[in-house]
Tab-separated table of C-alpha atoms in Angstrom:
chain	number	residue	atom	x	y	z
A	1	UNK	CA	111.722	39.814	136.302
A	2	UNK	CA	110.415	42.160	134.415
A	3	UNK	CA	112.382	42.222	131.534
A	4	UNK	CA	110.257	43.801	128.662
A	5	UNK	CA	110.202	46.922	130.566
A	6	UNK	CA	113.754	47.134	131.689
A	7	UNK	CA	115.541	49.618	129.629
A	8	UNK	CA	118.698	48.815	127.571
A	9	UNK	CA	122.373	48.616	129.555
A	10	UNK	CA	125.228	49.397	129.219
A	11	UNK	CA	128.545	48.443	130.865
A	12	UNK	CA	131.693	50.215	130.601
A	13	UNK	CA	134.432	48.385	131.808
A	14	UNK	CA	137.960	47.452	131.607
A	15	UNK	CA	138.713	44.199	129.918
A	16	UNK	CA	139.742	40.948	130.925
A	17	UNK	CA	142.958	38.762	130.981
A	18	UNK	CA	144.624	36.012	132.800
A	19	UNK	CA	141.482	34.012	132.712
A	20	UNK	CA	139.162	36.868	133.533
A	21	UNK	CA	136.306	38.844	132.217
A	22	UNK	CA	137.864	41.974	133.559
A	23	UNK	CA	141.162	43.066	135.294
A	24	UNK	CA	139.445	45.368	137.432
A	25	UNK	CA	138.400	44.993	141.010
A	26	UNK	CA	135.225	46.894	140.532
A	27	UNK	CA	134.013	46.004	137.008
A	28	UNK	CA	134.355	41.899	138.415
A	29	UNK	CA	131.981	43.121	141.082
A	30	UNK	CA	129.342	44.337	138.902
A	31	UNK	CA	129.568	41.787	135.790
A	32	UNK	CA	129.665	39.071	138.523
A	33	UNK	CA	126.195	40.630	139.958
A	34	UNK	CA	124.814	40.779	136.460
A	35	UNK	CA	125.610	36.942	135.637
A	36	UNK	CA	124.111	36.273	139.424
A	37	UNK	CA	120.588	38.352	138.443
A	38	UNK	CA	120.185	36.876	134.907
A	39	UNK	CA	120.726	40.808	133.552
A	40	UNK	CA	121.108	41.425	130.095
A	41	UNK	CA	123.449	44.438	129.095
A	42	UNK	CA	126.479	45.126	126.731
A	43	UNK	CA	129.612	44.782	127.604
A	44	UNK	CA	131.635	48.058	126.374
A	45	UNK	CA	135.530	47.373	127.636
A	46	UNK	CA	137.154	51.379	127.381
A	47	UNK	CA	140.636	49.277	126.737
A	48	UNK	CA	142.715	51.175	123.611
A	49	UNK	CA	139.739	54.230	123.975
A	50	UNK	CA	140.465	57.728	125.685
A	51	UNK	CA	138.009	56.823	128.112
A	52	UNK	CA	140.858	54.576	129.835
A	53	UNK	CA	141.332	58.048	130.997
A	54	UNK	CA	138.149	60.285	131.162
A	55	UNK	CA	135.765	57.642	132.367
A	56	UNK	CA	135.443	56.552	135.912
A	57	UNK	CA	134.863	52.386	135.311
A	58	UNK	CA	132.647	50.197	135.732
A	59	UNK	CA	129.909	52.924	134.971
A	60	UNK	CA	126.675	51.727	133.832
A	61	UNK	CA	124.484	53.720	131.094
A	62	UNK	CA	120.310	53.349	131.273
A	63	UNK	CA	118.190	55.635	129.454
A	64	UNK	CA	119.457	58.733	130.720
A	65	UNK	CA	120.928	57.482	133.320
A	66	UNK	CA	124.762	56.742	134.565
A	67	UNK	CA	125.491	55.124	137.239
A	68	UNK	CA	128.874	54.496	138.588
A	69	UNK	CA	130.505	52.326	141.680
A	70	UNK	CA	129.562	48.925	142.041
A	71	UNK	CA	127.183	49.429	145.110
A	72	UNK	CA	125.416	52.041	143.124
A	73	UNK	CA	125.560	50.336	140.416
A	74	UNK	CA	123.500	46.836	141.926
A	75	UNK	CA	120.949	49.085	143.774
A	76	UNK	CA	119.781	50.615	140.222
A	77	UNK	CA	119.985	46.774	138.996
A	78	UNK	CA	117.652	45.794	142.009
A	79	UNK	CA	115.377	48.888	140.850
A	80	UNK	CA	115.518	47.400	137.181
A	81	UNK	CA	114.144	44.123	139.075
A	82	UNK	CA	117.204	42.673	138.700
A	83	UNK	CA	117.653	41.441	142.301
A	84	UNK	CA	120.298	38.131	143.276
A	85	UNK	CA	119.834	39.073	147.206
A	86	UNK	CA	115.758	38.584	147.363
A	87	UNK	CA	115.675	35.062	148.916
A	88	UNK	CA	117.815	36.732	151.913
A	89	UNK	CA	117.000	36.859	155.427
A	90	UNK	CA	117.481	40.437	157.169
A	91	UNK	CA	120.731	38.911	159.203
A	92	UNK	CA	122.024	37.838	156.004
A	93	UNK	CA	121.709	41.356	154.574
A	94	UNK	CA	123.311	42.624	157.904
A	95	UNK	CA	125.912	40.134	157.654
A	96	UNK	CA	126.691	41.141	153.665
A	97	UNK	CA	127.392	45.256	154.881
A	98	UNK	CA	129.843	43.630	157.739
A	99	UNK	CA	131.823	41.467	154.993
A	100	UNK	CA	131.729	44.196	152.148
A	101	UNK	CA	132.627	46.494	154.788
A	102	UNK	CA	135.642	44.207	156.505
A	103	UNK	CA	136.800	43.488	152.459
A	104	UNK	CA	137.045	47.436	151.868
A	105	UNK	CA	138.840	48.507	155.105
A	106	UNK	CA	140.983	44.969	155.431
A	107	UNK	CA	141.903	44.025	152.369
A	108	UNK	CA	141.463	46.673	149.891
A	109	UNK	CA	144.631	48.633	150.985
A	110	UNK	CA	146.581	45.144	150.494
A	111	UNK	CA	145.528	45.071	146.819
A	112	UNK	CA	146.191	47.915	146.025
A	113	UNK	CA	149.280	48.227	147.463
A	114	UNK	CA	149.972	44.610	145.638
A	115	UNK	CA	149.118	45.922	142.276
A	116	UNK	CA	150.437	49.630	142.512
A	117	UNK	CA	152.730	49.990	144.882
A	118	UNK	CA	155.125	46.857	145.284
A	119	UNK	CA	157.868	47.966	142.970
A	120	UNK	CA	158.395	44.680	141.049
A	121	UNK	CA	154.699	43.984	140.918
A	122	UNK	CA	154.005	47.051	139.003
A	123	UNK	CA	156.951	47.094	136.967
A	124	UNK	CA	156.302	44.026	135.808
A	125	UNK	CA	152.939	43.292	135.262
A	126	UNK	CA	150.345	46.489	135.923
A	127	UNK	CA	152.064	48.803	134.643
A	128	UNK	CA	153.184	47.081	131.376
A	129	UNK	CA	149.520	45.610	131.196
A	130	UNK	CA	147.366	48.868	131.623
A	131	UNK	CA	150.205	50.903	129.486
A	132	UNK	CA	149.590	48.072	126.309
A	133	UNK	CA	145.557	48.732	126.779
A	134	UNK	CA	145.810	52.506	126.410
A	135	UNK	CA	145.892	54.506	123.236
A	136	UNK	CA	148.912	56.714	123.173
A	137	UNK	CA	150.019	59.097	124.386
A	138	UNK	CA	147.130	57.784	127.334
A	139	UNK	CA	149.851	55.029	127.934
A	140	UNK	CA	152.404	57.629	129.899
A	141	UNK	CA	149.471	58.921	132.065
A	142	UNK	CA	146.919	56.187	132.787
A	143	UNK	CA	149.212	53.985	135.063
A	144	UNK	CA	150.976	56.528	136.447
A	145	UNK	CA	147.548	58.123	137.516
A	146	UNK	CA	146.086	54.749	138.789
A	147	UNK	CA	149.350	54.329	141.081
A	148	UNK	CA	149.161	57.745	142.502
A	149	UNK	CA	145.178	57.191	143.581
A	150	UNK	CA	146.385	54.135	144.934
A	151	UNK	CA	149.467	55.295	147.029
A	152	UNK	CA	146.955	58.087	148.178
A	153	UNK	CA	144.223	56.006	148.832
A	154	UNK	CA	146.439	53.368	151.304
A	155	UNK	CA	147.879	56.359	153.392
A	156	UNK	CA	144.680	57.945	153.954
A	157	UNK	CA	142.790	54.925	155.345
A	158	UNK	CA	146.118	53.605	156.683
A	159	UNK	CA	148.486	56.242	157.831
A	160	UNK	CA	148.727	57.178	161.043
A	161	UNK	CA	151.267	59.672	162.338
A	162	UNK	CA	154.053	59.296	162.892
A	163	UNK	CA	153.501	56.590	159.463
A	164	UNK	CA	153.816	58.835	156.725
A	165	UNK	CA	155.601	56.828	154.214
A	166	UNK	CA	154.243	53.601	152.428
A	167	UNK	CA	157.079	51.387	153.760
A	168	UNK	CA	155.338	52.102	157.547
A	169	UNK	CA	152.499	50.862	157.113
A	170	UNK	CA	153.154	48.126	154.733
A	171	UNK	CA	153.669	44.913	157.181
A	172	UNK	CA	150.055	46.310	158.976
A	173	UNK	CA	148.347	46.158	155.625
A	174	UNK	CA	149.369	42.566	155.072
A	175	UNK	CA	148.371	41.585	157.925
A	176	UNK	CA	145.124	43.055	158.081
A	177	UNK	CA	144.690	41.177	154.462
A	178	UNK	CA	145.535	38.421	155.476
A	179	UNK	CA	143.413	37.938	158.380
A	180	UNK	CA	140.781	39.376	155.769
A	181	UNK	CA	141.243	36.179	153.834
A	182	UNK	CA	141.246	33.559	156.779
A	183	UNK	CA	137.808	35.103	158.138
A	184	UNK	CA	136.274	34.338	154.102
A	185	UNK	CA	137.709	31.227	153.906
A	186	UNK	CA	136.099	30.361	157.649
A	187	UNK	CA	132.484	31.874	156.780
A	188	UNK	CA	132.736	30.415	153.264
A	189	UNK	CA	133.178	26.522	154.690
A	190	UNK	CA	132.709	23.799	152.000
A	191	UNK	CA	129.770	25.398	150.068
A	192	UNK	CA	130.100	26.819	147.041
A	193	UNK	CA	128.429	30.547	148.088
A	194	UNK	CA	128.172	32.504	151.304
A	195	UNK	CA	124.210	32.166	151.441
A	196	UNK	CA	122.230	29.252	150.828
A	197	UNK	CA	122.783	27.600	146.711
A	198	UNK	CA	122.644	30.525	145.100
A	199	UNK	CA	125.334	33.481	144.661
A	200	UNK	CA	124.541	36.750	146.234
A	201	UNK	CA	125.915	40.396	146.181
A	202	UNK	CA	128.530	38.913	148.464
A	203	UNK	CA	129.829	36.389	146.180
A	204	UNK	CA	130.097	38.846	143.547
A	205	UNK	CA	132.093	41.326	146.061
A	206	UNK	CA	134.428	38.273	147.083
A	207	UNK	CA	134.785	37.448	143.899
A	208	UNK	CA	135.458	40.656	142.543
A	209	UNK	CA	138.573	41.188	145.736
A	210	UNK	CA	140.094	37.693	145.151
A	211	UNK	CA	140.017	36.730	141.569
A	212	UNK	CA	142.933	39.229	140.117
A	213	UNK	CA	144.443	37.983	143.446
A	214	UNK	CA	144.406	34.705	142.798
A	215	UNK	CA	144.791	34.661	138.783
A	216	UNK	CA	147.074	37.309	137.892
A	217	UNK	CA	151.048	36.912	137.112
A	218	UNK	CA	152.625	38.760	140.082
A	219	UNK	CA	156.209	38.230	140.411
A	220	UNK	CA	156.035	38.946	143.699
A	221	UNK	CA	153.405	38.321	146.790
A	222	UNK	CA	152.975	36.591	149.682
A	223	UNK	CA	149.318	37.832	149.754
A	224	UNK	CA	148.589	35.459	146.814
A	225	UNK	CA	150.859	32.494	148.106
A	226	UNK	CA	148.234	32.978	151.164
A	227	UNK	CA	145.265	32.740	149.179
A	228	UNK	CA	146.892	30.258	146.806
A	229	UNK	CA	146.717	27.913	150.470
A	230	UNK	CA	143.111	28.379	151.028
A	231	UNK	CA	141.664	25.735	148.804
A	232	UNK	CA	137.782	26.982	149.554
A	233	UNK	CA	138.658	30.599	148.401
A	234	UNK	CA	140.470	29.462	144.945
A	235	UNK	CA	137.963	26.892	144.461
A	236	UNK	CA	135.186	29.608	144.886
A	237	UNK	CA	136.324	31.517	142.454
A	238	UNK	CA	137.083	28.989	139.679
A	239	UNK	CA	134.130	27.644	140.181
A	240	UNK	CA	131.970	30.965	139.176
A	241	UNK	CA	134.085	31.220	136.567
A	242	UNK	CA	133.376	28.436	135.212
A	243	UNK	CA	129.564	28.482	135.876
A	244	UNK	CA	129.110	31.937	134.593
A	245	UNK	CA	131.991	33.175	132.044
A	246	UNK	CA	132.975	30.041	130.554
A	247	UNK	CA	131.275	30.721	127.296
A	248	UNK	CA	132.893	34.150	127.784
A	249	UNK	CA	136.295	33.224	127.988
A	250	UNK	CA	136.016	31.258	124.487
A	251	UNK	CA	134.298	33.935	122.674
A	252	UNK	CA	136.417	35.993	120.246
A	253	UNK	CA	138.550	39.446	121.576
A	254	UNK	CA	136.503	42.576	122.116
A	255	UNK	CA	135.832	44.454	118.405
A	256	UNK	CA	137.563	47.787	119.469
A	257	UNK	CA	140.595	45.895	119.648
A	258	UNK	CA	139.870	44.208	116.102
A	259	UNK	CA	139.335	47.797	114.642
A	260	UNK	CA	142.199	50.244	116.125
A	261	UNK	CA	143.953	51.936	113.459
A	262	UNK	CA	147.182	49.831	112.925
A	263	UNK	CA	149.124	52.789	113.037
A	264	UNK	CA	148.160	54.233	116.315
A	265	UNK	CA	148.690	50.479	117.249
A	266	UNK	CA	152.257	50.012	116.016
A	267	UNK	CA	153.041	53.529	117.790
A	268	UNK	CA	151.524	52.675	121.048
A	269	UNK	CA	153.669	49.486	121.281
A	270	UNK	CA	156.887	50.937	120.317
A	271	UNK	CA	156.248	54.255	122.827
A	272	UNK	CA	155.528	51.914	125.546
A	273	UNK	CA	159.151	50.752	125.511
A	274	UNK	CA	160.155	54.099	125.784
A	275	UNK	CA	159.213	53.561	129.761
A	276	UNK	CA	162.673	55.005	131.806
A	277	UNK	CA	160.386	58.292	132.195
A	278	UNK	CA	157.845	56.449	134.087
A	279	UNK	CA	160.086	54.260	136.143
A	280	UNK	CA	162.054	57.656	137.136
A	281	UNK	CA	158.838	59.132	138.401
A	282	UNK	CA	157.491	55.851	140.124
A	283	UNK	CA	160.705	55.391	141.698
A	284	UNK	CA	160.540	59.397	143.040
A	285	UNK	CA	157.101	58.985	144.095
A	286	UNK	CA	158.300	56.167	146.408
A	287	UNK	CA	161.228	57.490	147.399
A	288	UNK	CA	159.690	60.594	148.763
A	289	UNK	CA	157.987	61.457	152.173
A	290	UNK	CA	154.519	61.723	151.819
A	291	UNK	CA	151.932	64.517	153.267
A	292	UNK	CA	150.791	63.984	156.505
A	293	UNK	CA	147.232	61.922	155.443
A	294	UNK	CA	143.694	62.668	156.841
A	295	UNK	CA	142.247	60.121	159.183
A	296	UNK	CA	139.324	59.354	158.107
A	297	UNK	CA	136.185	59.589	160.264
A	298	UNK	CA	135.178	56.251	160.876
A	299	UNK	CA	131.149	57.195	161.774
A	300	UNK	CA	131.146	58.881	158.851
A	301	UNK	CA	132.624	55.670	157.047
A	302	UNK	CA	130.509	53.510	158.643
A	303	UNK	CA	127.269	55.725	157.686
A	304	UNK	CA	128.394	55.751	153.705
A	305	UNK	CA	128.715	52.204	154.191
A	306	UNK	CA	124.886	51.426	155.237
A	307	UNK	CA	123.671	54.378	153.300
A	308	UNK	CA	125.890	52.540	149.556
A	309	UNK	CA	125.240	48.764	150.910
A	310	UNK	CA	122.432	46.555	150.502
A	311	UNK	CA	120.421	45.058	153.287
């Protein structure tokens, strides 16, 4: 690698918890990648910043350049010769667009809807969790946002009329997810990575799906009681955490966190428990019929897919 030439980067992302570098499907992707390709970068987490609302994470800074979603994101790594797919055949690149592609149509909508959607799920844990790591008055606006792009994002790649409302589609979505994770835990076997001994852009995708999954404190899911029973998938996962961010985990908090104004820090805590206006509005948004979605055009889909993925 040539890594004399390669330009500074940076990585903004959100930070971690329950045992993980990041909380965030997408910014697990890419710091996963970066630990798989031996890149060197600095970790910037936009937790207690306004960018938890103005920037569109894990987005990665080079020279001039920003770069943002993960897929994106690894191609300009593999231009910075920063490559963990080179050893590769071309069936296993075929076979890595097929399993990114079956992750983000079969068990995408099932974390999100985990996370976002599932009443107790959000009241207790994401929304609480991404309310404490915004500045305020961010805290109001940045989960209610994220839930709302979620909700959206489910019934237009789900909903199909006459299913117009999230409870419709719900039981499909599990399933789907479910079957998701039984197909992983098939290919995956008893090695350690989906390729050969090395991790690949697939292992960084799988990782990045299951490990809030798996780790995180939801009150409520049979979606992680599933995974919880497929002792190849869980093991996969602690084991690149353990080979890769162990020395992460120890290290000391991030320094923005060290460094917020103690007011603004004291204020942000006590607003947050001010949370009956959010819980009104979550509770209306689910309550509600929903617009008649878009189907999506699955050529089209299919064509961003090969166009975004690597061989």
């Amino acid at each position: 690698m040539n890594q004399n030439m390669a330009a500074a980067m940076e990585l903004r992302c959100w930070g971690g918890d329950w045992g993980l570098p990041s909380v965030q499907t997408e910014s697990l992707i890419v710091l996963a990648y970066t630990k798989f390709s031996g890149a060197k970068l600095t970790i910037s987490p936009v937790d207690w910043t306004w960018k938890t609302l103005t920037a569109n994470v894990p987005e990665l800074l080079c020279g001039d350049s920003v770069v943002q979603e993960p897929t994106q994101i690894l191609n300009f790594m593999r231009k910075q010769s920063y490559n963990a797919d080179y050893e590769l055949t071309a069936r296993q690149g075929a076979d890595t667009m097929a399993f990114i592609a079956l992750l983000e149509e079969k068990l995408r909508p099932a974390l999100l809807h985990t996370f976002w959607v599932d009443a107790e799920n959000y009241a207790n844990l994401t929304r609480p969790w991404f309310a404490s790591h915004s500045p305020f008055p961010l805290n109001f606006l940045v989960p209610c946002r994220h839930a709302n792009i979620a909700l959206s994002r489910i019934l237009l790649t789900k909903g199909e009329a006459p299913l117009h409302r999230i409870s419709e589609v719900e039981g499909r979505i599990y399933n789907d997810a479910k079957e998701c994770l039984n197909l992983l835990s098939y290919r995956l076997g008893t090695d350690n990575h989906f390729f050969g001994n090395s991790p690949t852009s697939l292992d960084a995708f799988v990782f990045g799906f299951l490990a809030p999954l798996y780790k995180a404190s939801l009150p409520s899911s049979s979606l992680q009681n599933h995974l919880r029973l497929l002792d190849n998938l869980t093991h996969f996962c602690d084991n690149i955490l353990t080979v890769y961010f162990n020395q992460d985990r120890s290290s000391s908090p991030p320094p923005v966190q060290e460094t917020m104004d103690a007011n603004l820090q004291k204020l942000t805590q006590l607003v947050n428990k001010e949370s009956n206006l959010i819980e009104k509005m979550d509770d209306n948004l689910r309550s509600s019929p929903q617009h008649k979605p878009h189907k999506l055009d699955p050529k089209s889909s299919l064509s961003s897919s090969k166009n975004s993925t690597p061989a």
